[in-house]
Amino acid sequence: MNIDILTVLPELLESPFSHSILKRAKEKELLTIRVHHLRQWAVNEYGQVDDYQYGGGAGMVMMPEPLANAIEALSGEVLARGRKYDEIIYMTPDGDRLNQKIANTLSLKENLLIICGHYKGIDQRIREQYVTREISIGDYVLSGGELAAAVLTDAIGRLIPGVLNDETSALFDSFQDNLLAPPVYTRPADFRGAKVPEVLLSGDPKKIGDWRHDQSLSHTRERRPDLLDNEE
């Protein structure tokens, strides 16, 4: 999979992609992440990519020309490899709220372009003419779309086959089946009087599977009943 990210602050994305699971994904050549500085396509020698908004109001807006030129240039590079972007994604608070289903769907794609908004956002004409999907990571506002893009990339990247050491690990994450994950335990079996449930020590896969499902169900019913409502 190839993910391109357009941003005015590429430095913010250096650390998230240089450690842990995403680092391993890149080392295994299962995932390529390219971060592009939008100022490469600035409208003047001063590196301008934003301007005042029409109609007045506080805050600057990312201009359409740098974004359009960047999207077209990167799309051309992908096309030269015989591909095209499966999705051009804009990270924005008013987009579809990211969930596991969206992450699963995007993990099956080959080429993604993620646009990180900044200031008051991007010119509406870019959203209408180029963006194919808009995603939010929650009902709150960040200073820019970089951290949101890192969250989305991590959620997608870990699902690519071969990225995780245990191929079945991602299948049992919270939200994969609209249930929260069950409790997990490790050694010692008795920690200061608190013991691991006997069923987990039984060695019986069916009993353990049934227990985990029941725990997931009760945990979800208690903490996120809305997930169960969505299933009904």
Short mmCIF file of C-alpha atoms in Angstrom, two decimals, residues 50-212:
data_model
loop_
_atom_site.label_atom_id
_atom_site.label_comp_id
_atom_site.label_asym_id
_atom_site.label_seq_id
_atom_site.Cartn_x
_atom_site.Cartn_y
_atom_site.Cartn_z
CA ASP A 50 -2.93 30.46 2.52
CA ASP A 51 -4.86 33.73 2.30
CA TYR A 52 -7.69 35.68 3.94
CA GLN A 53 -11.18 34.30 3.48
CA TYR A 54 -13.75 36.06 1.32
CA GLY A 55 -16.54 37.63 3.32
CA GLY A 56 -14.28 38.44 6.24
CA GLY A 57 -13.77 36.57 9.47
CA ALA A 58 -10.88 35.42 11.61
CA GLY A 59 -8.41 32.84 10.36
CA MET A 60 -6.66 32.07 7.10
CA VAL A 61 -7.76 29.53 4.48
CA MET A 62 -5.53 27.19 2.49
CA MET A 63 -5.57 28.40 -1.11
CA PRO A 64 -6.92 26.25 -3.97
CA GLU A 65 -3.99 26.71 -6.37
CA PRO A 66 -1.23 25.05 -4.28
CA LEU A 67 -3.52 22.18 -3.33
CA ALA A 68 -4.74 21.61 -6.88
CA ASN A 69 -1.20 21.67 -8.25
CA ALA A 70 0.00 19.28 -5.56
CA ILE A 71 -2.87 16.84 -6.06
CA GLU A 72 -2.43 16.85 -9.82
CA ALA A 73 1.35 16.40 -9.59
CA LEU A 74 1.09 13.50 -7.15
CA SER A 75 -1.76 11.93 -9.13
CA GLY A 76 0.48 12.09 -12.19
CA GLU A 77 3.26 10.24 -10.36
CA VAL A 78 0.84 7.51 -9.32
CA LEU A 79 -0.54 7.29 -12.85
CA ALA A 80 3.00 6.88 -14.20
CA ARG A 81 3.18 3.68 -12.14
CA GLY A 82 0.03 2.46 -13.83
CA ARG A 83 -2.19 3.26 -10.85
CA LYS A 84 -4.50 5.96 -9.58
CA TYR A 85 -5.58 7.13 -6.17
CA ASP A 86 -8.34 4.95 -4.78
CA GLU A 87 -9.32 7.78 -2.45
CA ILE A 88 -8.30 11.41 -1.92
CA ILE A 89 -9.10 11.99 1.73
CA TYR A 90 -9.48 15.28 3.55
CA MET A 91 -9.17 15.18 7.35
CA THR A 92 -11.87 17.50 8.70
CA PRO A 93 -14.09 17.71 11.80
CA ASP A 94 -17.23 17.61 9.62
CA GLY A 95 -16.24 14.41 7.81
CA ASP A 96 -17.47 10.87 8.44
CA ARG A 97 -16.38 9.78 11.90
CA LEU A 98 -13.57 7.23 11.65
CA ASN A 99 -14.50 3.75 12.81
CA GLN A 100 -13.16 0.24 12.36
CA LYS A 101 -15.35 -0.42 9.32
CA ILE A 102 -13.83 2.55 7.50
CA ALA A 103 -10.32 1.48 8.49
CA ASN A 104 -11.00 -2.05 7.23
CA THR A 105 -12.28 -0.74 3.90
CA LEU A 106 -9.35 1.61 3.36
CA SER A 107 -6.82 -1.09 4.28
CA LEU A 108 -7.87 -2.95 1.12
CA LYS A 109 -6.93 -0.04 -1.12
CA GLU A 110 -3.58 0.38 -2.89
CA ASN A 111 -3.06 4.15 -3.18
CA LEU A 112 -4.37 6.84 -0.84
CA LEU A 113 -3.78 10.59 -0.70
CA ILE A 114 -4.50 12.31 2.63
CA ILE A 115 -4.82 16.10 2.83
CA CYS A 116 -4.13 17.72 6.19
CA GLY A 117 -6.12 20.87 6.71
CA HIS A 118 -4.73 23.81 8.66
CA TYR A 119 -5.79 27.29 9.74
CA LYS A 120 -9.54 27.55 8.97
CA GLY A 121 -9.41 24.66 6.51
CA ILE A 122 -9.12 24.40 2.73
CA ASP A 123 -10.91 26.22 -0.06
CA GLN A 124 -14.31 24.59 -0.65
CA ARG A 125 -13.61 24.19 -4.37
CA ILE A 126 -10.85 21.67 -3.61
CA ARG A 127 -13.28 19.65 -1.54
CA GLU A 128 -15.81 19.66 -4.35
CA GLN A 129 -13.46 19.00 -7.27
CA TYR A 130 -10.78 16.66 -5.90
CA VAL A 131 -11.66 15.15 -2.53
CA THR A 132 -13.45 11.79 -2.67
CA ARG A 133 -13.81 11.17 1.05
CA GLU A 134 -13.83 13.31 4.18
CA ILE A 135 -12.96 11.79 7.55
CA SER A 136 -13.02 13.03 11.14
CA ILE A 137 -11.40 11.31 14.11
CA GLY A 138 -13.89 12.78 16.59
CA ASP A 139 -16.16 15.64 17.55
CA TYR A 140 -13.46 18.11 18.50
CA VAL A 141 -11.09 20.47 16.71
CA LEU A 142 -7.31 20.06 16.38
CA SER A 143 -4.80 22.69 15.33
CA GLY A 144 -4.36 20.87 12.04
CA GLY A 145 -5.01 17.61 10.26
CA GLU A 146 -1.55 16.11 10.81
CA LEU A 147 -2.34 14.21 14.01
CA ALA A 148 -5.62 13.03 12.53
CA ALA A 149 -3.77 11.80 9.43
CA ALA A 150 -1.34 9.91 11.67
CA VAL A 151 -4.26 8.25 13.49
CA LEU A 152 -5.89 7.23 10.22
CA THR A 153 -2.63 5.90 8.78
CA ASP A 154 -1.96 3.84 11.91
CA ALA A 155 -5.50 2.43 11.94
CA ILE A 156 -5.12 1.40 8.28
CA GLY A 157 -1.50 0.25 8.32
CA ARG A 158 -1.83 -2.26 11.13
CA LEU A 159 -4.54 -4.11 9.17
CA ILE A 160 -2.34 -4.82 6.16
CA PRO A 161 -1.61 -8.59 6.03
CA GLY A 162 1.88 -9.33 7.32
CA VAL A 163 2.28 -6.11 9.33
CA LEU A 164 1.40 -7.59 12.71
CA ASN A 165 3.50 -10.49 13.99
CA ASP A 166 0.35 -12.39 14.97
CA GLU A 167 -1.86 -12.52 11.89
CA THR A 168 -4.98 -13.03 14.02
CA SER A 169 -4.30 -10.14 16.39
CA ALA A 170 -6.19 -7.45 14.48
CA LEU A 171 -9.23 -9.71 14.14
CA PHE A 172 -9.82 -9.56 17.89
CA ASP A 173 -9.36 -5.84 18.37
CA SER A 174 -12.17 -3.76 19.81
CA PHE A 175 -14.82 -2.73 17.26
CA GLN A 176 -13.94 -5.41 14.65
CA ASP A 177 -17.28 -7.10 15.31
CA ASN A 178 -18.96 -4.07 16.93
CA LEU A 179 -17.92 -5.35 20.35
CA LEU A 180 -15.33 -4.05 22.77
CA ALA A 181 -12.41 -6.37 23.49
CA PRO A 182 -12.65 -8.70 26.52
CA PRO A 183 -10.34 -8.36 29.54
CA VAL A 184 -6.80 -9.72 29.09
CA TYR A 185 -4.41 -11.20 31.65
CA THR A 186 -0.78 -12.29 31.83
CA ARG A 187 1.61 -13.72 34.43
CA PRO A 188 1.48 -14.08 37.37
CA ALA A 189 -1.74 -16.04 37.73
CA ASP A 190 -2.13 -14.62 41.25
CA PHE A 191 -1.23 -10.94 41.63
CA ARG A 192 -1.58 -9.73 45.22
CA GLY A 193 -4.61 -11.93 45.73
CA ALA A 194 -6.28 -11.05 42.43
CA LYS A 195 -6.44 -14.21 40.34
CA VAL A 196 -6.78 -14.87 36.63
CA PRO A 197 -10.21 -16.37 35.80
CA GLU A 198 -10.00 -20.16 35.96
CA VAL A 199 -11.43 -20.60 32.46
CA LEU A 200 -8.35 -18.95 30.95
CA LEU A 201 -6.18 -21.56 32.64
CA SER A 202 -8.36 -24.47 31.53
CA GLY A 203 -6.69 -25.03 28.14
CA ASP A 204 -10.14 -25.52 26.58
CA PRO A 205 -10.31 -23.31 23.44
CA LYS A 206 -14.11 -23.49 23.18
CA LYS A 207 -14.70 -22.49 26.80
CA ILE A 208 -12.17 -19.71 26.51
CA GLY A 209 -13.75 -18.47 23.27
CA ASP A 210 -17.24 -18.51 24.80
CA TRP A 211 -15.99 -16.68 27.91
CA ARG A 212 -14.28 -14.01 25.84
#
